[in-house]
Coordinates of C-alpha atoms in Angstrom, one line a residue:
M225 CA 116.3 138.7 76.4
E226 CA 117.4 135.5 74.2
D227 CA 120.8 137.1 74.3
H228 CA 121.0 137.9 77.6
T229 CA 121.5 141.5 77.4
F230 CA 119.8 144.5 79.2
V231 CA 119.4 148.2 78.1
V232 CA 118.4 151.2 80.3
G233 CA 114.5 151.6 79.9
Q234 CA 113.7 148.2 79.2
E235 CA 110.4 146.9 81.2
F236 CA 109.4 143.6 82.7
P237 CA 105.9 142.6 83.7
D238 CA 106.7 142.4 87.2
V239 CA 110.1 142.2 89.8
K240 CA 109.7 138.4 89.9
A241 CA 110.0 138.4 85.9
F242 CA 113.1 140.8 86.3
R243 CA 114.7 138.7 88.9
N244 CA 114.2 135.7 86.8
A245 CA 115.9 137.6 83.7
I246 CA 119.1 138.8 85.8
K247 CA 119.6 135.5 86.9
E248 CA 119.2 133.7 84.0
A249 CA 121.8 136.2 82.3
A250 CA 124.1 135.7 85.1
I251 CA 124.1 131.8 84.5
A252 CA 124.3 132.2 80.8
Q253 CA 127.1 134.7 80.5
H254 CA 129.0 132.9 83.4
F255 CA 129.4 135.8 85.9
E256 CA 128.6 136.1 89.6
L257 CA 125.9 138.5 90.7
R258 CA 126.2 140.6 94.3
I259 CA 123.0 141.7 94.9
I260 CA 123.1 145.0 97.0
K261 CA 119.3 145.9 97.2
S262 CA 116.2 143.8 96.3
D263 CA 112.6 144.1 97.4
L264 CA 109.3 144.8 95.8
I265 CA 110.3 148.5 94.4
R266 CA 114.0 148.4 93.7
Y267 CA 116.7 146.2 92.5
F268 CA 120.4 147.0 92.7
A269 CA 123.3 144.6 91.9
K270 CA 127.2 144.5 90.9
C271 CA 129.4 141.7 89.3
A272 CA 130.5 140.0 92.5
S273 CA 134.1 139.8 90.9
E274 CA 136.5 142.2 92.5
G275 CA 137.2 145.3 90.6
C276 CA 134.7 144.6 87.9
P277 CA 132.9 147.9 87.2
W278 CA 129.6 146.0 86.1
R279 CA 126.6 147.4 87.7
I280 CA 122.5 147.3 87.0
R281 CA 119.7 149.3 88.5
A282 CA 116.0 148.9 87.9
V283 CA 113.0 149.8 90.2
K284 CA 109.5 149.7 89.7
L285 CA 107.4 152.3 87.8
P286 CA 104.5 154.1 89.9
N287 CA 100.7 152.6 89.9
V288 CA 101.8 149.5 87.7
S289 CA 103.7 146.5 89.0
T290 CA 106.1 147.0 85.7
F291 CA 110.1 147.2 86.3
T292 CA 112.3 148.8 84.1
V293 CA 116.3 149.2 84.1
R294 CA 117.1 152.5 85.0
S295 CA 120.5 152.5 84.8
L296 CA 123.7 150.3 83.4
E297 CA 127.1 150.7 84.1
G298 CA 130.4 149.4 82.7
T299 CA 131.1 146.3 80.6
H300 CA 132.6 142.8 82.5
T301 CA 136.1 143.1 83.0
C302 CA 135.9 139.8 85.0
G303 CA 136.5 137.0 82.3
R304 CA 132.9 135.9 83.4
N305 CA 134.8 132.4 84.5
A306 CA 131.8 131.4 87.0
Q307 CA 131.4 128.1 85.7
N308 CA 131.3 125.6 88.3
C309 CA 128.8 125.5 91.1
H310 CA 127.3 129.0 90.1
H311 CA 125.6 130.5 93.0
Q312 CA 122.8 131.7 91.0
A313 CA 121.9 128.3 89.9
S314 CA 119.6 127.3 92.7
V315 CA 117.1 124.2 93.2
D316 CA 114.4 126.8 92.3
W317 CA 115.9 127.7 89.1
I318 CA 117.0 123.9 88.1
V319 CA 113.3 123.0 89.0
S320 CA 111.9 125.9 86.5
F321 CA 114.5 124.7 84.1
I322 CA 113.3 121.0 84.3
E323 CA 109.6 121.1 84.8
E324 CA 108.4 120.8 81.2
R325 CA 111.0 117.9 80.4
L326 CA 109.6 116.3 83.9
R327 CA 106.3 116.4 82.7
N328 CA 107.0 114.7 79.4
N329 CA 109.3 112.5 81.2
T330 CA 108.7 111.3 84.5
N331 CA 112.2 109.0 84.7
Y332 CA 114.1 112.5 83.9
K333 CA 117.4 110.7 85.9
P334 CA 119.7 113.9 87.7
K335 CA 122.9 112.9 85.6
D336 CA 120.5 113.9 82.4
I337 CA 120.0 117.1 84.6
L338 CA 123.0 117.8 84.8
H339 CA 124.3 116.9 81.2
D340 CA 121.4 119.2 79.7
I341 CA 122.4 122.5 82.2
H342 CA 125.8 121.8 81.3
Q343 CA 125.2 121.7 77.2
Q344 CA 122.8 124.9 77.6
Y345 CA 124.4 126.8 80.0
G346 CA 128.2 126.1 80.2
I347 CA 128.2 125.3 84.2
T348 CA 128.5 122.2 86.0
I349 CA 126.3 121.9 89.3
P350 CA 126.5 119.1 92.0
Y351 CA 124.6 115.9 91.7
K352 CA 122.8 116.6 94.9
Q353 CA 121.4 119.6 93.5
A354 CA 119.8 118.3 90.5
W355 CA 118.3 115.4 92.6
R356 CA 116.8 117.8 95.1
A357 CA 115.5 119.8 92.2
K358 CA 114.0 116.6 90.3
E359 CA 112.2 115.7 93.9
R360 CA 110.7 119.4 94.2
G361 CA 109.8 119.6 90.8
L362 CA 107.6 116.3 91.1
A363 CA 106.2 117.3 93.9
A364 CA 105.5 120.8 92.4
I365 CA 103.9 118.7 89.2
Y366 CA 102.1 115.8 90.8
G367 CA 101.7 116.6 94.7
S368 CA 103.8 115.1 97.5
S369 CA 103.9 111.5 98.8
E370 CA 102.4 112.5 102.2
E371 CA 99.5 114.1 100.3
G372 CA 99.1 111.4 97.9
Y373 CA 98.4 109.1 101.2
C374 CA 96.2 111.3 102.6
L375 CA 94.1 111.5 99.2
L376 CA 94.1 107.8 99.1
P377 CA 90.4 107.3 100.7
S378 CA 88.8 110.0 98.6
Y379 CA 90.3 108.7 95.2
C380 CA 88.6 105.1 96.5
E381 CA 85.3 106.5 96.8
Q382 CA 85.2 108.3 93.5
I383 CA 86.3 104.9 92.1
K384 CA 83.5 103.2 93.5
R385 CA 81.0 106.5 92.9
T386 CA 82.1 106.4 89.0
N387 CA 82.7 102.9 88.3
P388 CA 79.5 101.1 90.4
G389 CA 80.5 97.7 91.3
S390 CA 84.3 98.1 91.6
V391 CA 86.2 97.0 94.5
A392 CA 88.5 100.1 96.1
Q393 CA 90.0 99.7 99.7
V394 CA 92.8 101.3 102.0
L395 CA 94.1 99.5 105.0
T396 CA 95.9 101.5 107.7
T397 CA 97.7 100.2 110.6
G398 CA 98.5 101.8 114.1
A399 CA 96.9 104.7 116.2
D400 CA 97.8 107.1 114.1
N401 CA 96.2 105.5 110.7
R402 CA 99.7 104.7 108.8
F403 CA 99.5 103.3 105.2
Q404 CA 99.6 99.6 105.1
R405 CA 97.7 98.3 101.9
L406 CA 95.6 99.2 98.9
F407 CA 93.2 97.0 96.7
I408 CA 91.7 98.1 93.7
S409 CA 89.6 96.0 91.1
F410 CA 87.3 97.8 88.7
F411 CA 84.3 96.6 87.4
G412 CA 84.9 96.5 84.2
S413 CA 88.3 94.2 84.7
I414 CA 85.8 91.6 87.0
Y415 CA 83.1 91.2 84.7
G416 CA 85.2 90.9 81.9
F417 CA 87.6 88.4 83.2
L418 CA 84.6 86.2 84.9
N419 CA 83.0 86.4 80.8
G420 CA 85.2 86.8 78.4
C421 CA 89.1 86.2 79.7
L422 CA 90.8 82.7 79.7
P423 CA 90.8 81.3 83.3
I424 CA 94.5 82.0 83.8
V425 CA 95.4 84.6 86.7
G426 CA 99.3 85.7 86.3
L427 CA 101.0 87.3 90.1
G428 CA 103.5 89.4 90.5
G429 CA 104.9 92.3 92.1
I430 CA 107.1 95.5 91.4
Q431 CA 108.9 97.9 93.4
L432 CA 108.1 101.5 93.9
K433 CA 110.9 104.3 93.8
S434 CA 109.2 107.0 95.7
K435 CA 109.7 108.4 99.1
Y436 CA 107.8 105.7 101.3
L437 CA 108.7 103.1 98.7
G438 CA 105.9 100.2 98.8
T439 CA 105.4 97.2 96.3
L440 CA 102.7 97.3 93.4
L441 CA 100.9 93.8 93.5
S442 CA 98.8 92.8 90.5
A443 CA 96.6 89.9 88.9
T444 CA 96.5 90.0 85.4
S445 CA 94.9 87.6 82.5
F446 CA 94.7 87.1 79.1
D447 CA 91.9 88.0 76.8
A448 CA 90.6 85.8 73.2
D449 CA 93.6 87.5 71.2
G450 CA 96.3 86.9 73.9
G451 CA 96.5 90.3 75.0
L452 CA 96.9 91.7 78.4
F453 CA 93.9 92.0 80.4
P454 CA 94.9 93.6 84.3
L455 CA 92.4 92.1 86.7
A456 CA 93.4 94.1 90.2
F457 CA 96.2 95.6 91.4
G458 CA 97.2 97.1 94.9
V459 CA 99.9 98.8 96.7
V460 CA 101.6 97.2 100.0
D461 CA 103.8 99.0 102.3
M462 CA 106.1 95.6 101.9
E463 CA 105.9 92.8 100.4
N464 CA 105.7 89.6 102.6
D465 CA 103.6 86.4 103.0
E466 CA 100.8 88.3 104.7
S467 CA 100.5 90.7 102.2
W468 CA 100.4 88.2 99.4
M469 CA 97.5 86.2 101.8
W470 CA 95.5 89.9 102.0
F471 CA 95.6 90.6 98.8
L472 CA 94.7 87.3 97.3
S473 CA 91.8 87.4 99.8
E474 CA 90.6 90.4 98.3
L475 CA 90.6 89.3 94.9
Q476 CA 88.8 86.2 95.9
K477 CA 85.7 88.4 97.3
A478 CA 86.0 90.8 94.3
L479 CA 85.0 87.4 92.3
E480 CA 82.8 86.0 94.4
M481 CA 80.7 88.9 94.3
N482 CA 80.3 88.9 90.7
T483 CA 79.5 85.2 89.9
E484 CA 77.5 82.0 91.3
N485 CA 79.9 79.5 90.0
M486 CA 83.6 80.2 90.1
P487 CA 85.9 79.4 87.5
Q488 CA 88.8 76.7 87.3
L489 CA 91.1 79.0 87.5
T490 CA 95.4 78.5 86.8
F491 CA 97.2 80.7 88.7
L492 CA 100.9 81.8 87.4
C493 CA 103.4 83.1 89.5
D494 CA 107.4 82.9 90.1
G495 CA 107.1 80.3 92.8
Q496 CA 107.4 82.3 95.5
K497 CA 106.2 80.3 98.7
G498 CA 104.3 83.0 100.1
I499 CA 102.4 83.4 97.0
V500 CA 102.0 79.5 96.5
D501 CA 100.3 79.2 100.3
A502 CA 97.9 82.2 100.0
V503 CA 96.5 80.4 96.5
K504 CA 96.2 77.3 98.0
R505 CA 94.4 78.8 100.8
K506 CA 92.2 81.3 99.1
F507 CA 91.5 79.5 95.5
P508 CA 91.6 75.9 97.1
S509 CA 90.4 74.2 93.6
S510 CA 92.8 75.9 91.4
S511 CA 95.7 74.9 89.6
H512 CA 99.4 76.9 90.2
A513 CA 102.0 76.7 87.9
V514 CA 105.7 78.3 88.1
C515 CA 106.2 81.2 85.1
L516 CA 108.3 79.8 82.5
R517 CA 109.7 83.3 82.1
H518 CA 111.0 83.4 85.6
L519 CA 112.4 79.8 85.4
S520 CA 114.4 80.4 82.4
E521 CA 115.8 83.6 83.5
S522 CA 117.0 82.0 86.6
I523 CA 118.6 79.2 85.2
G524 CA 119.9 81.5 82.8
K525 CA 121.3 83.9 85.7
E526 CA 122.7 80.8 87.6
F527 CA 124.5 79.1 84.9
K528 CA 125.2 81.7 82.5
N529 CA 124.2 79.5 79.3
S530 CA 121.8 80.5 76.6
R531 CA 121.8 77.0 75.2
L532 CA 120.3 75.6 78.9
V533 CA 117.4 78.3 78.4
H534 CA 116.2 77.4 75.0
L535 CA 116.4 73.4 75.7
L536 CA 114.3 74.3 79.0
C537 CA 111.7 76.2 76.7
K538 CA 111.6 73.4 74.5
A539 CA 111.2 71.3 77.4
A540 CA 108.2 73.0 78.9
Y541 CA 106.6 73.3 75.5
A542 CA 106.6 69.9 74.9
T543 CA 103.8 67.7 74.1
T544 CA 104.3 64.3 74.8
T545 CA 106.5 62.9 77.4
I546 CA 109.0 61.2 75.3
H547 CA 109.7 64.6 73.8
F548 CA 110.3 65.8 77.3
K549 CA 112.3 63.5 78.5
E550 CA 114.4 64.0 75.6
K551 CA 115.0 67.3 76.5
M552 CA 115.9 67.2 79.8
L553 CA 118.4 64.3 78.8
E554 CA 120.2 67.2 76.7
I555 CA 119.9 69.3 79.7
S556 CA 121.9 66.7 81.7
E557 CA 124.3 66.5 78.9
V558 CA 125.2 70.0 78.8
S559 CA 125.0 70.6 82.7
S560 CA 124.4 68.3 85.1
A561 CA 124.6 71.0 87.7
A562 CA 121.9 72.7 86.2
A563 CA 119.8 69.4 85.6
K564 CA 119.8 69.1 89.6
W565 CA 119.0 72.8 90.2
L566 CA 116.2 72.4 88.1
Q567 CA 114.9 69.4 90.3
Q568 CA 113.5 71.7 93.0
F569 CA 111.0 72.7 90.3
P570 CA 108.5 69.6 90.0
P571 CA 107.6 69.4 86.1
S572 CA 104.2 69.4 86.7
R573 CA 104.4 73.1 88.0
W574 CA 106.2 74.0 84.7
A575 CA 105.9 71.6 81.9
L576 CA 103.0 71.6 79.7
V577 CA 103.0 67.9 79.1
Y578 CA 102.6 67.1 83.1
F579 CA 100.8 70.2 84.4
E580 CA 97.3 69.1 85.5
G581 CA 95.3 72.4 85.1
T582 CA 94.7 73.9 81.8
R583 CA 97.1 76.6 80.4
Y584 CA 95.6 76.9 76.7
G585 CA 99.4 77.2 75.6
H586 CA 100.4 80.0 78.3
L587 CA 103.4 79.3 79.9
S588 CA 104.6 82.7 81.1
S589 CA 102.4 85.4 82.7
N590 CA 102.3 89.1 81.4
I591 CA 102.7 90.5 84.5
D592 CA 105.9 92.2 82.8
E593 CA 103.7 93.7 80.3
F594 CA 101.7 95.2 83.3
N595 CA 104.8 96.5 85.2
K596 CA 105.6 98.6 82.0
W597 CA 102.6 100.6 82.5
I598 CA 103.7 102.3 85.4
L599 CA 107.9 101.8 84.9
E600 CA 108.4 105.7 84.1
A601 CA 105.7 106.3 87.2
R602 CA 107.4 104.4 89.9
E603 CA 109.0 107.7 91.4
L604 CA 105.4 109.5 91.9
P605 CA 103.2 109.6 94.6
V606 CA 101.3 106.5 94.8
I607 CA 97.9 108.0 94.0
Q608 CA 99.5 108.8 90.5
V609 CA 101.0 105.4 90.1
I610 CA 96.8 104.6 90.4
E611 CA 95.9 107.1 88.2
R612 CA 98.4 105.8 85.7
I613 CA 97.2 102.6 85.5
H614 CA 93.4 103.9 85.4
S615 CA 94.1 105.9 82.7
K616 CA 96.0 103.3 80.7
L617 CA 92.9 101.2 81.4
M618 CA 90.5 103.7 80.4
A619 CA 92.4 103.8 76.9
E620 CA 93.0 100.4 76.2
F621 CA 89.4 99.2 76.7
Q622 CA 87.9 101.9 74.7
D623 CA 90.4 101.2 72.1
R624 CA 89.9 97.2 72.0
Q625 CA 86.1 97.8 71.9
M626 CA 87.1 99.7 68.7
K627 CA 89.5 97.1 67.0
S628 CA 87.3 94.2 67.8
N629 CA 84.2 96.1 65.8
S630 CA 86.3 95.5 62.3
W631 CA 86.4 91.7 63.0
F632 CA 84.0 89.5 61.3
S633 CA 85.8 86.3 62.1
V634 CA 84.5 83.5 64.4
L635 CA 87.7 83.1 66.8
A636 CA 90.0 86.1 67.8
P637 CA 92.9 86.7 65.0
S638 CA 95.6 85.1 66.9
A639 CA 93.3 81.8 67.6
E640 CA 91.7 82.2 63.9
K641 CA 95.2 81.7 62.4
R642 CA 95.7 78.7 64.2
M643 CA 92.5 77.3 63.1
I644 CA 93.7 78.2 59.3
E645 CA 96.8 76.5 60.0
A646 CA 95.1 73.5 61.2
I647 CA 92.6 73.1 58.3
N648 CA 95.5 73.7 55.7
H649 CA 97.3 70.4 57.4
A650 CA 94.4 68.5 57.7
S651 CA 93.5 68.6 54.0
A652 CA 96.9 66.3 53.8
Y653 CA 95.2 63.8 56.4
Q654 CA 93.2 60.3 55.7
V655 CA 90.5 59.7 58.5
L656 CA 89.5 56.2 59.7
R657 CA 86.2 56.7 61.4
S658 CA 85.7 53.8 64.8
D659 CA 82.5 54.9 66.4
E660 CA 80.6 57.8 66.5
V661 CA 83.3 60.0 68.3
E662 CA 86.3 58.2 68.0
F663 CA 88.7 58.9 64.9
E664 CA 92.5 57.4 63.7
V665 CA 93.6 59.8 61.8
L666 CA 96.8 59.2 59.5
S667 CA 99.6 61.4 58.3
P668 CA 103.0 61.1 57.0
E669 CA 104.9 61.0 60.0
R670 CA 102.4 59.2 62.6
S671 CA 98.8 58.0 63.4
D672 CA 97.1 59.8 66.2
I673 CA 93.5 58.8 67.6
V674 CA 90.8 61.5 68.1
N675 CA 87.6 61.5 70.3
I676 CA 85.9 64.7 69.6
G677 CA 83.2 63.7 72.2
T678 CA 85.8 64.0 75.1
H679 CA 88.1 66.9 72.9
S680 CA 91.1 65.2 72.9
C681 CA 93.9 63.8 70.6
S682 CA 96.4 61.7 71.1
C683 CA 99.2 64.5 70.3
R684 CA 97.8 66.5 73.0
G685 CA 97.6 69.6 71.3
W686 CA 93.9 69.8 71.4
Q687 CA 93.9 69.7 75.3
L688 CA 97.0 71.7 75.9
Y689 CA 96.0 74.8 73.7
G690 CA 92.2 74.6 73.7
I691 CA 91.5 74.8 70.1
P692 CA 91.1 71.4 68.0
C693 CA 94.6 70.7 66.5
S694 CA 95.0 69.6 63.0
H695 CA 94.2 65.7 63.3
A696 CA 91.1 66.6 65.2
V697 CA 90.3 69.2 62.5
A698 CA 90.4 66.3 60.1
A699 CA 88.3 64.0 61.9
L700 CA 85.2 66.8 62.5
I701 CA 85.8 67.8 58.7
S702 CA 85.1 64.2 57.9
C703 CA 82.0 63.8 59.5
R704 CA 80.7 67.3 58.6
K705 CA 81.1 69.1 62.0
D706 CA 81.7 72.8 62.7
V707 CA 85.5 73.1 63.7
Y708 CA 84.6 76.5 65.4
A709 CA 81.8 74.6 67.6
F710 CA 84.2 72.6 69.0
T711 CA 86.8 75.6 70.2
E712 CA 86.6 77.1 73.7
K713 CA 84.5 80.2 74.0
C714 CA 87.3 82.2 75.4
F715 CA 89.0 82.2 72.0
T716 CA 85.9 83.9 70.6
V717 CA 85.4 87.2 69.0
A718 CA 82.1 87.3 71.0
G719 CA 84.0 86.6 74.1
Y720 CA 86.7 89.2 73.0
R721 CA 84.0 91.7 73.0
E722 CA 82.5 90.6 76.2
A723 CA 85.6 91.2 78.3
Y724 CA 85.6 94.7 76.8
A725 CA 81.3 95.2 77.4
E726 CA 82.1 97.4 80.6
T727 CA 83.8 100.4 80.3
I728 CA 86.3 102.2 83.0
N729 CA 84.6 105.4 83.6
P730 CA 86.9 108.8 84.2
I731 CA 87.4 109.8 87.7
P732 CA 86.9 113.4 88.6
E733 CA 89.9 116.0 88.8
K734 CA 91.1 115.8 92.7
I735 CA 89.9 119.7 92.9
G736 CA 86.4 118.2 92.5
W737 CA 86.4 115.7 94.9
R738 CA 86.0 117.8 97.9
K739 CA 83.5 120.1 96.1
L740 CA 81.3 117.1 95.1
G741 CA 81.6 116.0 99.0
E742 CA 81.4 112.2 98.5
A743 CA 83.7 111.0 101.3
P744 CA 81.9 108.9 103.9
P745 CA 80.9 110.5 107.2
M746 CA 83.3 109.2 109.9
D747 CA 82.7 109.7 113.8
D748 CA 86.5 110.2 114.2
D749 CA 87.9 113.1 111.8
D750 CA 91.5 111.8 112.3
A751 CA 90.5 108.4 110.7
Q752 CA 90.1 110.1 107.3
V753 CA 93.8 110.7 106.9
V754 CA 96.0 108.0 105.9
R755 CA 99.5 108.8 107.0
P756 CA 102.3 107.8 104.9
P757 CA 104.4 104.4 106.3
K758 CA 106.8 104.6 108.9
F759 CA 109.6 103.3 106.4
R760 CA 110.9 105.8 104.0
R761 CA 113.4 105.4 101.4
P762 CA 117.2 106.0 103.1
P763 CA 119.0 108.9 101.8
G764 CA 121.8 109.1 99.3
R765 CA 122.5 106.0 96.3
P766 CA 121.2 102.4 97.0
E767 CA 124.4 100.4 98.5
K768 CA 125.3 97.8 96.2
K769 CA 124.7 94.3 97.6
R770 CA 127.7 92.9 99.3
I771 CA 128.3 89.3 99.4
C772 CA 128.8 88.2 103.1
V773 CA 131.7 86.1 104.4
E774 CA 129.7 83.5 106.2
E775 CA 127.4 83.0 102.7
E776 CA 130.8 82.9 100.4
L777 CA 132.4 80.0 102.6
N778 CA 129.2 78.1 102.5
R779 CA 128.7 78.4 99.2
Q780 CA 129.2 75.7 96.9
K781 CA 132.1 76.3 94.5
H782 CA 131.7 75.7 90.9
T783 CA 133.6 72.7 89.9
V784 CA 136.0 73.5 86.5
H785 CA 137.1 70.4 84.2
C786 CA 140.2 70.2 82.1
S787 CA 139.1 68.9 78.7
R788 CA 142.4 67.6 78.0
C789 CA 142.9 65.1 80.8
N790 CA 139.4 65.2 82.4
Q791 CA 140.2 65.4 85.6
T792 CA 139.0 68.4 87.7
G793 CA 140.1 71.4 89.7
H794 CA 141.9 73.4 86.5
Y795 CA 141.4 74.7 83.1
K796 CA 143.0 73.3 79.7
T797 CA 145.4 76.0 80.0
T798 CA 147.0 75.4 83.1
C799 CA 147.0 71.4 82.8
K800 CA 150.4 70.0 83.9
A801 CA 149.6 66.5 82.2
E802 CA 151.1 67.4 78.9
T803 CA 154.1 69.3 80.5
M804 CA 155.2 66.1 82.1
K805 CA 154.5 64.0 79.2
S806 CA 157.1 66.3 77.5
I807 CA 159.3 65.9 80.6
E808 CA 159.2 62.3 80.5
Q809 CA 159.8 62.1 76.9
F810 CA 162.7 64.1 77.3

C-alpha cells in the first residue's frame, strides 16, 4: 500500500484496516470520498467529485475478519485537487499520524504538525484541528489531565512505600477535593543534602502548560563538584505568598525529621517578597541572597546594555570593598539610572564581599538547570511531570555513584582543580611566620595576612570559597600542614559519594498500584478522589501583554541626551544648535 493503489482480491486483516487504507489513499492522492455504505461486513464508496467514475466495493469473507476488495471501477477524472481541508484528514487520522512523534517529543507544536502533513501529503489542515489532535494524542499516550490529578494520592503512597523516609503529600481544598498543592522530597535527596552537599538552597518556580496550568516549585542545592542536586519539588495551583510559605514549611519539616542539628543554610532566589518572608519565618537562622543570574537578567532587560551586566557581575564577585566600589562607580558612569535602580537591592544581598552568610562562591542558583528537566513535559498531566523528574533523579543518582568510583583524589574534580592552581601559585610566595597560627605571605603584587586557626586570609578568598587560597596554601605548606585537611568537607570526594549514597528506587507502573492495593483506607470514599483545580487554561492563543494607559502615563520616561550640545530632550541627529550657529555665521 506504499503507492496507495488497490486491486481486486486485495485483502486486509479487518474492516478497520481497510477503512484506514482507503482514507490514507484518498488523502495521499488528493481526492474526496463519498461513502455509500459502511458497516462491519461491507463497504461501498465512490469519488465525491461530480462526474468522476471511480468506485470501490469491499466485503468481509465468511467466518474470518478479513476484508477483501471485490470490485474497482473506473479511474479518476476529477483532477484530484482536494488539497485544502481534506475531509478524510480528521482529528483521529492526524492523531495516528503524529502519535510516534509525540512519544519522542512532547513539545511537538501544531505548526510543526501542519508542516509535516503538508510535506508528506501535500494537503493543508486548519491549525485548530492540529491543536486538537495534539491534545487528544497526548491524552491517549499519557492519560488525561483529570486522571493525572486523580492518581496523585496513589502515586504519593507508592513513593513512600518504595522509597521509605520520603515525603510525598497532596493537599486539596473545598468539599469537592479540588487539587491545591503537592510536595515531594525523596529520602535519597534529603539524606544526600544533609550529609554531602553545600548548605545552599536555590528556590524558584516554572509555569506548567497543561490543561489546568499550575506552577512547579523547587528547591535545589550543589554537590561537591558544583553539580545540580534537587532537594524537593512540588506543584501548586497558584504561585503566591501562601503557597511559598506552605512549600518551605514542608521543606523545613522534611529536613528537621532527618537531622538533630539543622545546618546554617543560605537561600538563593529572585528576591520575590513572598519567598523572602517565608524563608525568614521558617528558617530564621539562615541567610538569604538574591540570585545574581536573575539580577543580571533584570538589569539587562531594563537598560538594554551588556556592559552593565558585565560590570554588575564583576562587582558581585569582587573580594575586596575597594574593588567593589570601583565597579559600582563604573556602573554609575555608564548609567546613573542603572546605579539608582540597583539601590533597591542592598549589596549585602548580592555582593560576595558584603554577604554575611556562606555561599562558597555560588552567587546564582541552579534552578534553571533543574527546570530544563521538565521543559518538554510542561504540557503533560501533572503526574507525568512528577514521573519525569523521578526518572531523571534515578538516572542521575546512579550515574554519579558510578562516576565517583573512578575518582582517587581527596577533593571532587572542580575543587581539586582550584586547589592545584592555588598550590602552583603558592610556590612563588614568601612566607613570614608571626606565631602558631598567623602568617604574612608576600607575593610580587601584594602582602596578605593568613590565620590558619580561623581559616581566614586578608584577600578573603579562603572565607568566600571554603577552599584555601594560594596565600593560605603557602602558609600551610611552610609549617608542613596538610592543605586538604583545611578544606570544607562538602568539597571532598567522600562528601560527594555520601550525597549519592542513598538510591532513588523505581515506582511500579500505574497498572500495579490497584493490584497492590497500597492506598490507605479512608472512611469517606470521595476523599480519595482528587479533582483538578477549578481554574483551567483559557481556550485559544494566550493574549499578548498590553500596556495599560494609566501605567503608561505614570511611567517615568527615559531621558535622552545630545552628545553635541550636552542638552536633554533630543539626539545629535536632531540637534538644532549647529543649525543656529551656521545661520548666525551666515
